[in-house]
PDB file of C-alpha atoms and ligand atoms in Angstrom:
ATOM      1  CA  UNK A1295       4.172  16.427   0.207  1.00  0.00           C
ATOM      2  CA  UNK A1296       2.567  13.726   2.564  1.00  0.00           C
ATOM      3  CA  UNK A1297       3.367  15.914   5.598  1.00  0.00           C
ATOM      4  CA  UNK A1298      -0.239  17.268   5.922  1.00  0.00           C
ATOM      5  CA  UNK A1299      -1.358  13.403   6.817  1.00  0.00           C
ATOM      6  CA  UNK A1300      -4.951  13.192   6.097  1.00  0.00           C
ATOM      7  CA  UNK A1301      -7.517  15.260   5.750  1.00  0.00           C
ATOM      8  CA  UNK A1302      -8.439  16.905   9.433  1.00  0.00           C
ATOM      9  CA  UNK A1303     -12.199  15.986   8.540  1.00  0.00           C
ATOM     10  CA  UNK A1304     -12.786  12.288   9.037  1.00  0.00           C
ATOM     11  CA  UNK A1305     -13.253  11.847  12.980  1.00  0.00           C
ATOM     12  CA  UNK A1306     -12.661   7.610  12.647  1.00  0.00           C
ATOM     13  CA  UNK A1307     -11.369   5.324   9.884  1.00  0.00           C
ATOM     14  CA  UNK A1308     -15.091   4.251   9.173  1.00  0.00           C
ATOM     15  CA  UNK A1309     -15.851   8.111   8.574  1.00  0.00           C
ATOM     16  CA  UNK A1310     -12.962   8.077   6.099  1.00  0.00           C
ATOM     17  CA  UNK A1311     -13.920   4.627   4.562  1.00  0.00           C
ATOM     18  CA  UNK A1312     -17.534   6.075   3.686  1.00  0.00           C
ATOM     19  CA  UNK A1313     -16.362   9.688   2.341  1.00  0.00           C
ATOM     20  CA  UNK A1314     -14.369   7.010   0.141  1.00  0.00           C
ATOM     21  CA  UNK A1315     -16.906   4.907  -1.261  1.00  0.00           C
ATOM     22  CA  UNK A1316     -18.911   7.889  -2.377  1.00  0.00           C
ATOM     23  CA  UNK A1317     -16.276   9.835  -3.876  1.00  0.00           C
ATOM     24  CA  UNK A1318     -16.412  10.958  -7.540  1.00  0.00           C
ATOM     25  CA  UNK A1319     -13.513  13.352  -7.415  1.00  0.00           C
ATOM     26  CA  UNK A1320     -11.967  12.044 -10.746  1.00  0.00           C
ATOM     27  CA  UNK A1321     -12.688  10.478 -13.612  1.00  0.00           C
ATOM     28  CA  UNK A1322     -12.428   6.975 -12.637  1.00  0.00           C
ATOM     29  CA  UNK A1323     -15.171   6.638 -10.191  1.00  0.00           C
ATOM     30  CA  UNK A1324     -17.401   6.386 -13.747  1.00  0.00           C
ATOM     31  CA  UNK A1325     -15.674   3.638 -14.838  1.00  0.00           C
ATOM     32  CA  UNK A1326     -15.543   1.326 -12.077  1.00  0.00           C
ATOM     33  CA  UNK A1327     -17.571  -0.914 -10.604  1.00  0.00           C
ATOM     34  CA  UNK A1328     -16.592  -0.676  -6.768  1.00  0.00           C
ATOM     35  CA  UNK A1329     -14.093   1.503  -5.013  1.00  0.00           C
ATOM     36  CA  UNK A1330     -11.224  -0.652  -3.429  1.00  0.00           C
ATOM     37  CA  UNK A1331     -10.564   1.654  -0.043  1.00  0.00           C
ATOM     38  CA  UNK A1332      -8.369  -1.167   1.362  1.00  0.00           C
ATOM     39  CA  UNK A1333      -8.905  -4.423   4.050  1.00  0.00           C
ATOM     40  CA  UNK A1334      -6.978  -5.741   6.864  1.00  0.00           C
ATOM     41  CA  UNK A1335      -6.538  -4.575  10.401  1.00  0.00           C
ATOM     42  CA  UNK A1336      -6.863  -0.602  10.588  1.00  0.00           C
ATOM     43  CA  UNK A1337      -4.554  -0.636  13.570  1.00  0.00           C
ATOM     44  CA  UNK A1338      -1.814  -2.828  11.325  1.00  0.00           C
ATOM     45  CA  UNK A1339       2.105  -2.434  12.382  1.00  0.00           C
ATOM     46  CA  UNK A1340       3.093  -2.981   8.639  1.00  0.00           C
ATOM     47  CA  UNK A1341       0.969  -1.763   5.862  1.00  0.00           C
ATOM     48  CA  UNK A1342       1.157  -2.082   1.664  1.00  0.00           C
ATOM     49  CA  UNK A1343       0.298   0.234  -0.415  1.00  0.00           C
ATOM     50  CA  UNK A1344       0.268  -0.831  -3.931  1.00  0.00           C
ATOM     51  CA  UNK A1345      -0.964   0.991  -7.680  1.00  0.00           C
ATOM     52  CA  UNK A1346      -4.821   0.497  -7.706  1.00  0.00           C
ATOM     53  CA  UNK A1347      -7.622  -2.031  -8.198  1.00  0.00           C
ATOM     54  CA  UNK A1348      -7.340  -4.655 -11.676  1.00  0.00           C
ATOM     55  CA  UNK A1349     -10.045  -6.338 -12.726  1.00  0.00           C
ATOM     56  CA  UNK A1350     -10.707  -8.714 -10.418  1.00  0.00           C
ATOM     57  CA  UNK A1351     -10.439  -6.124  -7.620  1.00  0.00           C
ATOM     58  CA  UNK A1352     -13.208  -3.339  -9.024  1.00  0.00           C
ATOM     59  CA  UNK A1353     -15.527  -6.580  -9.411  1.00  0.00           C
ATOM     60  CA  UNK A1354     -15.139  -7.977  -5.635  1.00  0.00           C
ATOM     61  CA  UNK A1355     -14.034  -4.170  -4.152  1.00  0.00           C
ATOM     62  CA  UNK A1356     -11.001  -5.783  -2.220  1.00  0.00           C
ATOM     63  CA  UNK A1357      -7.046  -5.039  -3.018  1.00  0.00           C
ATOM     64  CA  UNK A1358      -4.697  -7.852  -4.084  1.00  0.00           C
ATOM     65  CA  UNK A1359      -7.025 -10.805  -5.132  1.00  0.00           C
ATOM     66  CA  UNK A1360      -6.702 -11.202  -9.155  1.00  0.00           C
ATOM     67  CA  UNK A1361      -3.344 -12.982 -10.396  1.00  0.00           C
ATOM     68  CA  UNK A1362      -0.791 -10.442  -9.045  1.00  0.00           C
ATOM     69  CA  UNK A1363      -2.684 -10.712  -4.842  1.00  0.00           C
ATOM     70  CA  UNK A1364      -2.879 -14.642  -5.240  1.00  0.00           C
ATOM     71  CA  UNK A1365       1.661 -14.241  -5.681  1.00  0.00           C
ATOM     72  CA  UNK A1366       1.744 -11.802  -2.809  1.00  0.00           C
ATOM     73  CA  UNK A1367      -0.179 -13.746  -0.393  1.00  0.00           C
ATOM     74  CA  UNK A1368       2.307 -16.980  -1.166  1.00  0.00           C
ATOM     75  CA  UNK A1369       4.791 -14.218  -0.289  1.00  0.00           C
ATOM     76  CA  UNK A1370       3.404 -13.478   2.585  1.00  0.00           C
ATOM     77  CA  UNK A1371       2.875 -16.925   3.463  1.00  0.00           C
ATOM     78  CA  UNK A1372       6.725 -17.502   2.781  1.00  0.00           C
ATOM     79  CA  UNK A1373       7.346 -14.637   4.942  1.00  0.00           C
ATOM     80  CA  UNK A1374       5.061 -15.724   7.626  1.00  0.00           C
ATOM     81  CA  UNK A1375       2.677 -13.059   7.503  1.00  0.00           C
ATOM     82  CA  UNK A1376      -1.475 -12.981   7.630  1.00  0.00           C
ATOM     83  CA  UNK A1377      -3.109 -10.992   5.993  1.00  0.00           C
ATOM     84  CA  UNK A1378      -5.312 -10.739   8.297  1.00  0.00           C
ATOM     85  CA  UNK A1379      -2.502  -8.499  10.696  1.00  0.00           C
ATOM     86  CA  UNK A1380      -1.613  -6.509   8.182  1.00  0.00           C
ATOM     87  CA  UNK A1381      -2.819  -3.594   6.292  1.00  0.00           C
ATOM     88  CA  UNK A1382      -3.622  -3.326   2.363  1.00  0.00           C
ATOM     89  CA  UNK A1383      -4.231  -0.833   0.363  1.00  0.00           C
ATOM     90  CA  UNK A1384      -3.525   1.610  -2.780  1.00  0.00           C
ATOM     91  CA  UNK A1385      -2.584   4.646  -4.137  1.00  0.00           C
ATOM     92  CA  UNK A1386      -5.904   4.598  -5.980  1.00  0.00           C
ATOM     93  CA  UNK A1387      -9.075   3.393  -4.663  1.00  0.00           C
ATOM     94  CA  UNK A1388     -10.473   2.808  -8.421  1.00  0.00           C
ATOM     95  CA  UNK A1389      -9.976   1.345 -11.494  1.00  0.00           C
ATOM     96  CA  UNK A1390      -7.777   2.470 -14.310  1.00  0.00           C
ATOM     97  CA  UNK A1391      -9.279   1.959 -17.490  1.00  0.00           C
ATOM     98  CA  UNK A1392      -7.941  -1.126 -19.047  1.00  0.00           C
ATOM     99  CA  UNK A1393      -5.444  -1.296 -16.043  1.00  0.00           C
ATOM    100  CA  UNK A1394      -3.368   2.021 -17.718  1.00  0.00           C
ATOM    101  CA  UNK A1395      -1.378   3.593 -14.760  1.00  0.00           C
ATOM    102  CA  UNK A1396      -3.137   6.363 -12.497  1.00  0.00           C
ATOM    103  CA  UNK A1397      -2.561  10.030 -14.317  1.00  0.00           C
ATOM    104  CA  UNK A1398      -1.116  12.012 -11.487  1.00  0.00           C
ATOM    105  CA  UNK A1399      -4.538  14.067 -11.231  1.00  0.00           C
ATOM    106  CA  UNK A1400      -5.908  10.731 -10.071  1.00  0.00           C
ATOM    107  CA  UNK A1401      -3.280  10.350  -7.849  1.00  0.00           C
ATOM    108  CA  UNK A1402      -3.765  13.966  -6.561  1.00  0.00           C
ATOM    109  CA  UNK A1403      -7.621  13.591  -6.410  1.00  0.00           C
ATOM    110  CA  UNK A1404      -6.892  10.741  -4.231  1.00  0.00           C
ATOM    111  CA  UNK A1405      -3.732  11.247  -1.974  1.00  0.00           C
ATOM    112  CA  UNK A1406      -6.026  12.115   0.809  1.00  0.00           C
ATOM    113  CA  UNK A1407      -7.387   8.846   1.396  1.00  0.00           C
ATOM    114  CA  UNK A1408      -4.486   7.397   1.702  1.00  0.00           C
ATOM    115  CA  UNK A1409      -2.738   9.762   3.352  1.00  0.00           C
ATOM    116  CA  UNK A1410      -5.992   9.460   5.907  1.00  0.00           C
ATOM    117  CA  UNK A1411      -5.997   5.635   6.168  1.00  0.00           C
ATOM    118  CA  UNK A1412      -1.749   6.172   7.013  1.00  0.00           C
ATOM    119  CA  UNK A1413      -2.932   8.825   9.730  1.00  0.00           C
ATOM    120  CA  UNK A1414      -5.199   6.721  10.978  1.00  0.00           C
ATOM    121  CA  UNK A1415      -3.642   3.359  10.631  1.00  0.00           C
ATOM    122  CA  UNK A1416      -0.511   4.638  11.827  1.00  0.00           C
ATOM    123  CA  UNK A1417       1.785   1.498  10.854  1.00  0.00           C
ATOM    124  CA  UNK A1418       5.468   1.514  11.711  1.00  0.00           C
ATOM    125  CA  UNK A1419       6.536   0.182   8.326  1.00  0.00           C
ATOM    126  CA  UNK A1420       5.091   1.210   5.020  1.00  0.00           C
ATOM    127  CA  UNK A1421       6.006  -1.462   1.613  1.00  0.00           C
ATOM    128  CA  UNK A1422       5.679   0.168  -1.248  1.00  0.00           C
ATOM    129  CA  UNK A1423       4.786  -2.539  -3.898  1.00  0.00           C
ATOM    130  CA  UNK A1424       6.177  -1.143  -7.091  1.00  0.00           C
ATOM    131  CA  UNK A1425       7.063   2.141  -8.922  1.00  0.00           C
ATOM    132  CA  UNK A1426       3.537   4.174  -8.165  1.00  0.00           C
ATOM    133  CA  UNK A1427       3.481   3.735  -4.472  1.00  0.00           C
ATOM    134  CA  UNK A1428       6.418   4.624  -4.169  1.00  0.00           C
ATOM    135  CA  UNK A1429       7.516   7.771  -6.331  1.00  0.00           C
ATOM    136  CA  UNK A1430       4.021   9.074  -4.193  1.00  0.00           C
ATOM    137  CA  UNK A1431       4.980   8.145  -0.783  1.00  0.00           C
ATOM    138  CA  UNK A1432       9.347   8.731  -0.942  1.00  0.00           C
ATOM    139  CA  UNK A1433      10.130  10.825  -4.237  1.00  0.00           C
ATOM    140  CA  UNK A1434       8.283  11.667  -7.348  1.00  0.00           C
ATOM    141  CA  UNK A1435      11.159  10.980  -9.101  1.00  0.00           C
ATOM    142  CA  UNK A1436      12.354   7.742  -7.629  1.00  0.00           C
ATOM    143  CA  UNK A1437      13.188   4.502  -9.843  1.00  0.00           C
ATOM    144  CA  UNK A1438      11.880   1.426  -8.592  1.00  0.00           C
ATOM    145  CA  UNK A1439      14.949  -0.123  -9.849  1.00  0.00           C
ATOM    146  CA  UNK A1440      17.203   1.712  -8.047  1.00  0.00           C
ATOM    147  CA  UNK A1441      15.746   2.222  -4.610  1.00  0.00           C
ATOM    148  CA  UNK A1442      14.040  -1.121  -3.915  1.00  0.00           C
ATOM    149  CA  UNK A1443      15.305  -2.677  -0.922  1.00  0.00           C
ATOM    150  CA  UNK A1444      16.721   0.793   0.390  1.00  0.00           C
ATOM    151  CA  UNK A1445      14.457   2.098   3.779  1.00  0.00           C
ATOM    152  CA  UNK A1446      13.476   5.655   4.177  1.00  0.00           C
ATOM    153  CA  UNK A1447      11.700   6.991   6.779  1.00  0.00           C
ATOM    154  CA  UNK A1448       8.791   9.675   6.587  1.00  0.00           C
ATOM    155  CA  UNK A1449       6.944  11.010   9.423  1.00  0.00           C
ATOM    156  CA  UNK A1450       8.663   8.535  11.961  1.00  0.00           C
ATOM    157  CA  UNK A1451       7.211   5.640   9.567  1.00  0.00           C
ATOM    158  CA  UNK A1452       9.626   3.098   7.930  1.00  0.00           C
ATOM    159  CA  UNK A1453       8.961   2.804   4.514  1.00  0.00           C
ATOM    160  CA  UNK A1454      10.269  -0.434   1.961  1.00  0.00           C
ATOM    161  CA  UNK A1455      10.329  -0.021  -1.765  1.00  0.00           C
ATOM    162  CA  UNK A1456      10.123  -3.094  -3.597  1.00  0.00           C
ATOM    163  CA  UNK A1457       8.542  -4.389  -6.707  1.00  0.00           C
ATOM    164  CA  UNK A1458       5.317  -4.933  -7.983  1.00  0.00           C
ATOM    165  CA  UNK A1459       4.033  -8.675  -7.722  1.00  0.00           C
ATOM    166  CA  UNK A1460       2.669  -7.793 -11.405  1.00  0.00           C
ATOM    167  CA  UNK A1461       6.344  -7.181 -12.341  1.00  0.00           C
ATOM    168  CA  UNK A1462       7.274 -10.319 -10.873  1.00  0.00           C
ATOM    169  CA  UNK A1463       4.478 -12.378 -12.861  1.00  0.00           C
ATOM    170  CA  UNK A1464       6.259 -10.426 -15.952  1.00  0.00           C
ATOM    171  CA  UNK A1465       9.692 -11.044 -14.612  1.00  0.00           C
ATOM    172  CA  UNK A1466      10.368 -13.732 -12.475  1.00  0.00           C
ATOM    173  CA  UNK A1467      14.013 -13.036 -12.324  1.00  0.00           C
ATOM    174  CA  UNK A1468      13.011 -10.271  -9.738  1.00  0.00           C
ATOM    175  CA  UNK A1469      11.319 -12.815  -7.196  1.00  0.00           C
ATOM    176  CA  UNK A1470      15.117 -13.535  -5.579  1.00  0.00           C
ATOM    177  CA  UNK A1471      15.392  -9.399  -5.785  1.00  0.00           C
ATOM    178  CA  UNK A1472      11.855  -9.212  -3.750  1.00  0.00           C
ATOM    179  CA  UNK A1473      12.694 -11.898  -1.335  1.00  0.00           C
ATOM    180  CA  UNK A1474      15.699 -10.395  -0.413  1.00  0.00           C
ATOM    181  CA  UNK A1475      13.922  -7.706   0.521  1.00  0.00           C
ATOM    182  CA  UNK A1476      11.261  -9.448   2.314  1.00  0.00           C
ATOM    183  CA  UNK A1477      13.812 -10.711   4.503  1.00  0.00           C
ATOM    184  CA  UNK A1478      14.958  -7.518   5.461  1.00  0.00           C
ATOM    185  CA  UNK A1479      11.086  -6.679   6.151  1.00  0.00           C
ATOM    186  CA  UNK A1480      11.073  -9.110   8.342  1.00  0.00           C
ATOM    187  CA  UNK A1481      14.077  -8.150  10.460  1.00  0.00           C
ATOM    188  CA  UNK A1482      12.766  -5.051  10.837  1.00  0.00           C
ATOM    189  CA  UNK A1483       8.808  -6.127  11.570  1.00  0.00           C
ATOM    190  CA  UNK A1484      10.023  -8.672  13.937  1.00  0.00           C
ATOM    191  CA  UNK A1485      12.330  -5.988  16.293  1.00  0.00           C
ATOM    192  CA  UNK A1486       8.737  -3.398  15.819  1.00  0.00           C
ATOM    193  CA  UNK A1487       6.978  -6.544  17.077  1.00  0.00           C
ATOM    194  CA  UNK A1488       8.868  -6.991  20.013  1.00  0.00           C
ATOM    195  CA  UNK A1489       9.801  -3.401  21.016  1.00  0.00           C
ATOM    196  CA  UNK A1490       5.716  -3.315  21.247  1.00  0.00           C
ATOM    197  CA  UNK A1491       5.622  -6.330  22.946  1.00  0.00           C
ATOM    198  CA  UNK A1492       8.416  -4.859  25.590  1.00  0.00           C
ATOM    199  CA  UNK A1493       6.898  -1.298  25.826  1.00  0.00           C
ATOM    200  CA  UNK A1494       3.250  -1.882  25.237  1.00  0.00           C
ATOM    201  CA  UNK A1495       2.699  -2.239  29.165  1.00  0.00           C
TER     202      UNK A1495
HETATM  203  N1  URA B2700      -2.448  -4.310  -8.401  1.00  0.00           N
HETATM  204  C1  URA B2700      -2.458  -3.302  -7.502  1.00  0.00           C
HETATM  205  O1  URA B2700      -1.617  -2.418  -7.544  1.00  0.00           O
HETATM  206  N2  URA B2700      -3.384  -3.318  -6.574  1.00  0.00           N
HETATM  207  C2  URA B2700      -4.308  -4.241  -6.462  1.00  0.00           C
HETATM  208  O2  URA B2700      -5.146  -4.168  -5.565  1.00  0.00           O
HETATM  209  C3  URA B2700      -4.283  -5.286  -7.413  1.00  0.00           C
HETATM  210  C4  URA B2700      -3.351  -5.308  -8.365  1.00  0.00           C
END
């Protein structure tokens, strides 16, 4: 699946970044206004890789800023984490028409990027924020439901399911559910923290 890890191509992340912004490979390039490739540190220990850009994030061409960013970074802020140290991205870089969910040729068309940005970016822990992110990156047939808060690991990279802050907005029974796991994020990006800090001599 993922194990190819980028395509060989791109020589930097900037390289990758501008073979992203002119792509057209499917059919919702057309309908967007900007494509999202993702902000934050490109050498980020922890990384999130949501669905793809809503409104508000094909008009300003950044991830996470309409309704469903403004509840993640107060998550984050719970958490203790900037945004600025972290990673953010999606499985696709544009617009779904009236925010419908990626067909999996879009997802196909645009696997590469990610898998790119994750080659390059090579974070130890991967979140998966919600059902899309993470039946591409674990299992194409997983169940948000059932495997949130379980970790896998994929090419030596940590990976979280959890939900969607959308699905939270929709459901806020599942913020306790999300927490929990954002505590066990935590644990885990706290001991990757300091086995750096230890080892990075
Ligand atoms: N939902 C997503 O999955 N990604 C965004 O960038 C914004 C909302």
């Amino acid at each position: 699946m993922w194990d190819k890890l980028g395509f060989d191509e791109y020589e930097n992340f900037e390289q990758l970044k501008e073979a992203c912004l002119k792509c057209s490979k499917c059919r919702l390039r057309a309908g967007a206004k900007n494509v999202v490739f993702g902000e934050g540190n490109p050498a980020a220990k922890l990384m999130f890789v949501g669905e793809g850009p809503g409104k508000q994030e094909d008009e300003m061409g950044r991830p996470f800023v309409g309704a469903a960013g403004q509840l993640l970074d107060k998550i984050f802020a719970a958490a203790g984490i900037n945004r600025q140290d972290v990673y953010i991205g999606n499985v696709v870089k544009c617009r779904p028409p009236n925010n419908r969910l990626p067909r999996p040729d879009e997802v196909e068309a645009c696997r590469g990027y990610l898998e790119a940005q994750i080659k390059f970016i090579k974070p130890a822990i991967i979140v998966c924020l919600g059902a899309l992110a993470a039946q591409t990156l674990i299992n194409p047939q997983a169940r948000i439901t059932s495997i949130r808060g379980k970790w896998f690991e994929r090419n030596g990279i940590k990976i979280l399911p959890t939900f969607h802050p959308a699905a939270l907005l929709r459901d806020p029974a599942k913020k306790r559910l999300v927490w929990e796991d954002f505590k066990s994020l935590m644990k885990v990006y706290r001991e990757v923290n300091i086995e750096q800090l230890t080892l990075g001599w």
